[in-house]
């Protein structure tokens, strides 16, 4: 699975961005898709995941109520709508894929086999 993120940029606190991740190479609809982020000097952390069936989503407490993950299997694309952005949301955001069919939900970085190159999100105060 090849993953390419887009949509990052510079935004003021309180603003919004929509990240996209286009997938190719395998049957997209069988994969759980996750968003992770990594700030300078910090470990990569889980942000949100959407299951292969698209019926289940889960988000980190730090983004609940502000970020929404969704997917369009017809377009092989997963999205992260980010609202009410805060300076602490500044990070490189990565899209990741994990085989989902007959697997349990995971928010663990090392259980995702496929990763995009990342897109920078910077929130100014």
PDB file of C-alpha atoms in Angstrom:
ATOM      1  CA  UNK A   1       0.000   0.000   0.000  1.00  0.00           C
ATOM      2  CA  UNK A   2       1.363   3.394  -0.989  1.00  0.00           C
ATOM      3  CA  UNK A   3       0.092   6.394   0.952  1.00  0.00           C
ATOM      4  CA  UNK A   4       0.385  10.081   0.037  1.00  0.00           C
ATOM      5  CA  UNK A   5      -0.771  12.802   2.421  1.00  0.00           C
ATOM      6  CA  UNK A   6      -1.754  16.326   1.472  1.00  0.00           C
ATOM      7  CA  UNK A   7      -3.506  19.328   2.944  1.00  0.00           C
ATOM      8  CA  UNK A   8      -1.074  20.462   5.608  1.00  0.00           C
ATOM      9  CA  UNK A   9      -0.046  24.072   6.072  1.00  0.00           C
ATOM     10  CA  UNK A  10       0.101  27.082   8.343  1.00  0.00           C
ATOM     11  CA  UNK A  11      -3.065  28.175  10.123  1.00  0.00           C
ATOM     12  CA  UNK A  12      -3.919  30.457  13.021  1.00  0.00           C
ATOM     13  CA  UNK A  13      -5.220  29.074  16.293  1.00  0.00           C
ATOM     14  CA  UNK A  14      -8.940  28.398  16.036  1.00  0.00           C
ATOM     15  CA  UNK A  15      -8.722  27.701  12.328  1.00  0.00           C
ATOM     16  CA  UNK A  16      -9.338  24.530  10.345  1.00  0.00           C
ATOM     17  CA  UNK A  17      -7.503  22.244   7.960  1.00  0.00           C
ATOM     18  CA  UNK A  18      -8.493  19.115   6.100  1.00  0.00           C
ATOM     19  CA  UNK A  19      -5.851  16.482   5.530  1.00  0.00           C
ATOM     20  CA  UNK A  20      -6.206  13.864   2.813  1.00  0.00           C
ATOM     21  CA  UNK A  21      -4.428  10.568   2.327  1.00  0.00           C
ATOM     22  CA  UNK A  22      -4.615   8.841  -1.030  1.00  0.00           C
ATOM     23  CA  UNK A  23      -3.909   5.105  -1.065  1.00  0.00           C
ATOM     24  CA  UNK A  24      -2.929   2.798  -3.884  1.00  0.00           C
ATOM     25  CA  UNK A  25      -1.638  -0.703  -4.408  1.00  0.00           C
ATOM     26  CA  UNK A  26      -3.969  -2.982  -2.438  1.00  0.00           C
ATOM     27  CA  UNK A  27      -7.639  -3.333  -1.581  1.00  0.00           C
ATOM     28  CA  UNK A  28      -8.100  -0.137   0.372  1.00  0.00           C
ATOM     29  CA  UNK A  29     -11.425  -1.178   1.850  1.00  0.00           C
ATOM     30  CA  UNK A  30      -9.799  -4.045   3.809  1.00  0.00           C
ATOM     31  CA  UNK A  31      -7.459  -1.738   5.716  1.00  0.00           C
ATOM     32  CA  UNK A  32      -7.912   0.194   8.915  1.00  0.00           C
ATOM     33  CA  UNK A  33      -6.629   3.718   8.326  1.00  0.00           C
ATOM     34  CA  UNK A  34      -5.027   5.804  11.024  1.00  0.00           C
ATOM     35  CA  UNK A  35      -3.667   9.283  11.491  1.00  0.00           C
ATOM     36  CA  UNK A  36      -0.666   9.839  13.734  1.00  0.00           C
ATOM     37  CA  UNK A  37       1.425  12.910  14.463  1.00  0.00           C
ATOM     38  CA  UNK A  38       4.905  13.726  15.633  1.00  0.00           C
ATOM     39  CA  UNK A  39       5.966  17.016  17.142  1.00  0.00           C
ATOM     40  CA  UNK A  40       9.635  18.051  17.340  1.00  0.00           C
ATOM     41  CA  UNK A  41      11.412  16.178  20.117  1.00  0.00           C
ATOM     42  CA  UNK A  42       8.417  13.955  20.839  1.00  0.00           C
ATOM     43  CA  UNK A  43       7.406  10.428  19.969  1.00  0.00           C
ATOM     44  CA  UNK A  44       4.887   9.731  17.252  1.00  0.00           C
ATOM     45  CA  UNK A  45       1.409   9.587  18.752  1.00  0.00           C
ATOM     46  CA  UNK A  46      -1.989   8.283  17.757  1.00  0.00           C
ATOM     47  CA  UNK A  47      -4.595  10.792  16.573  1.00  0.00           C
ATOM     48  CA  UNK A  48      -7.525   8.869  15.052  1.00  0.00           C
ATOM     49  CA  UNK A  49      -8.425   5.623  13.318  1.00  0.00           C
ATOM     50  CA  UNK A  50     -11.261   4.474  11.100  1.00  0.00           C
ATOM     51  CA  UNK A  51     -11.930   0.784  10.634  1.00  0.00           C
ATOM     52  CA  UNK A  52     -11.951  -1.013   7.310  1.00  0.00           C
ATOM     53  CA  UNK A  53     -15.727  -1.291   7.437  1.00  0.00           C
ATOM     54  CA  UNK A  54     -15.926   2.498   8.036  1.00  0.00           C
ATOM     55  CA  UNK A  55     -18.455   1.861  10.795  1.00  0.00           C
ATOM     56  CA  UNK A  56     -16.134   2.453  13.725  1.00  0.00           C
ATOM     57  CA  UNK A  57     -13.886   5.386  14.515  1.00  0.00           C
ATOM     58  CA  UNK A  58     -11.791   6.208  17.537  1.00  0.00           C
ATOM     59  CA  UNK A  59      -9.890   9.361  18.428  1.00  0.00           C
ATOM     60  CA  UNK A  60      -7.354  10.426  21.006  1.00  0.00           C
ATOM     61  CA  UNK A  61      -8.774  12.387  23.931  1.00  0.00           C
ATOM     62  CA  UNK A  62      -6.694  15.397  22.931  1.00  0.00           C
ATOM     63  CA  UNK A  63      -8.579  15.791  19.644  1.00  0.00           C
ATOM     64  CA  UNK A  64     -12.063  14.503  20.466  1.00  0.00           C
ATOM     65  CA  UNK A  65     -14.741  16.969  19.495  1.00  0.00           C
ATOM     66  CA  UNK A  66     -12.315  18.857  17.238  1.00  0.00           C
ATOM     67  CA  UNK A  67     -10.987  16.321  14.709  1.00  0.00           C
ATOM     68  CA  UNK A  68     -13.067  13.974  12.551  1.00  0.00           C
ATOM     69  CA  UNK A  69     -11.731  11.036  10.563  1.00  0.00           C
ATOM     70  CA  UNK A  70     -13.609   9.720   7.539  1.00  0.00           C
ATOM     71  CA  UNK A  71     -12.946   7.659   4.438  1.00  0.00           C
ATOM     72  CA  UNK A  72     -14.203   7.276   0.909  1.00  0.00           C
ATOM     73  CA  UNK A  73     -13.499   3.746  -0.267  1.00  0.00           C
ATOM     74  CA  UNK A  74     -14.561   4.592  -3.815  1.00  0.00           C
ATOM     75  CA  UNK A  75     -11.755   7.172  -3.939  1.00  0.00           C
ATOM     76  CA  UNK A  76      -9.248   5.169  -1.856  1.00  0.00           C
ATOM     77  CA  UNK A  77      -8.902   8.200   0.373  1.00  0.00           C
ATOM     78  CA  UNK A  78      -9.030   8.891   4.105  1.00  0.00           C
ATOM     79  CA  UNK A  79      -9.551  12.360   5.539  1.00  0.00           C
ATOM     80  CA  UNK A  80      -8.855  14.170   8.782  1.00  0.00           C
ATOM     81  CA  UNK A  81     -10.960  17.272   9.318  1.00  0.00           C
ATOM     82  CA  UNK A  82      -9.291  19.394  11.963  1.00  0.00           C
ATOM     83  CA  UNK A  83     -11.253  22.226  13.570  1.00  0.00           C
ATOM     84  CA  UNK A  84     -10.507  24.568  16.460  1.00  0.00           C
ATOM     85  CA  UNK A  85      -6.809  24.008  15.965  1.00  0.00           C
ATOM     86  CA  UNK A  86      -4.429  24.797  18.809  1.00  0.00           C
ATOM     87  CA  UNK A  87      -0.692  25.542  18.777  1.00  0.00           C
ATOM     88  CA  UNK A  88      -0.123  22.185  20.473  1.00  0.00           C
ATOM     89  CA  UNK A  89      -1.540  20.477  17.373  1.00  0.00           C
ATOM     90  CA  UNK A  90       1.587  21.558  15.485  1.00  0.00           C
ATOM     91  CA  UNK A  91       3.293  18.423  14.170  1.00  0.00           C
ATOM     92  CA  UNK A  92       4.009  16.333  11.124  1.00  0.00           C
ATOM     93  CA  UNK A  93       0.871  14.307  10.454  1.00  0.00           C
ATOM     94  CA  UNK A  94       1.199  10.803   9.055  1.00  0.00           C
ATOM     95  CA  UNK A  95      -1.340   8.543   7.445  1.00  0.00           C
ATOM     96  CA  UNK A  96      -0.954   4.817   8.130  1.00  0.00           C
ATOM     97  CA  UNK A  97      -2.619   1.571   7.045  1.00  0.00           C
ATOM     98  CA  UNK A  98      -3.122  -1.718   8.826  1.00  0.00           C
ATOM     99  CA  UNK A  99      -4.891  -4.845   7.627  1.00  0.00           C
ATOM    100  CA  UNK A 100      -8.284  -4.596   9.236  1.00  0.00           C
ATOM    101  CA  UNK A 101     -10.362  -7.531   8.163  1.00  0.00           C
ATOM    102  CA  UNK A 102     -10.647 -10.021  11.065  1.00  0.00           C
ATOM    103  CA  UNK A 103      -8.326  -7.860  13.166  1.00  0.00           C
ATOM    104  CA  UNK A 104      -9.051  -5.828  16.255  1.00  0.00           C
ATOM    105  CA  UNK A 105      -8.777  -2.071  16.353  1.00  0.00           C
ATOM    106  CA  UNK A 106      -5.300  -0.780  17.123  1.00  0.00           C
ATOM    107  CA  UNK A 107      -3.872   2.614  18.056  1.00  0.00           C
ATOM    108  CA  UNK A 108      -0.318   1.314  18.388  1.00  0.00           C
ATOM    109  CA  UNK A 109       2.201   2.790  15.978  1.00  0.00           C
ATOM    110  CA  UNK A 110       4.202  -0.383  15.401  1.00  0.00           C
ATOM    111  CA  UNK A 111       1.109  -2.347  14.357  1.00  0.00           C
ATOM    112  CA  UNK A 112       0.704  -0.212  11.239  1.00  0.00           C
ATOM    113  CA  UNK A 113       2.714  -1.602   8.351  1.00  0.00           C
ATOM    114  CA  UNK A 114       2.308   1.171   5.792  1.00  0.00           C
ATOM    115  CA  UNK A 115       3.084   4.854   6.216  1.00  0.00           C
ATOM    116  CA  UNK A 116       2.950   8.008   4.177  1.00  0.00           C
ATOM    117  CA  UNK A 117       5.718  10.593   4.044  1.00  0.00           C
ATOM    118  CA  UNK A 118       3.899  13.015   6.335  1.00  0.00           C
ATOM    119  CA  UNK A 119       2.513  16.520   5.970  1.00  0.00           C
ATOM    120  CA  UNK A 120       3.424  19.472   8.183  1.00  0.00           C
ATOM    121  CA  UNK A 121       0.705  21.228  10.166  1.00  0.00           C
ATOM    122  CA  UNK A 122       1.705  24.434  11.935  1.00  0.00           C
ATOM    123  CA  UNK A 123      -0.717  26.322  14.168  1.00  0.00           C
ATOM    124  CA  UNK A 124       0.294  29.828  15.153  1.00  0.00           C
ATOM    125  CA  UNK A 125      -0.931  31.498  18.327  1.00  0.00           C
TER     126      UNK A 125
END
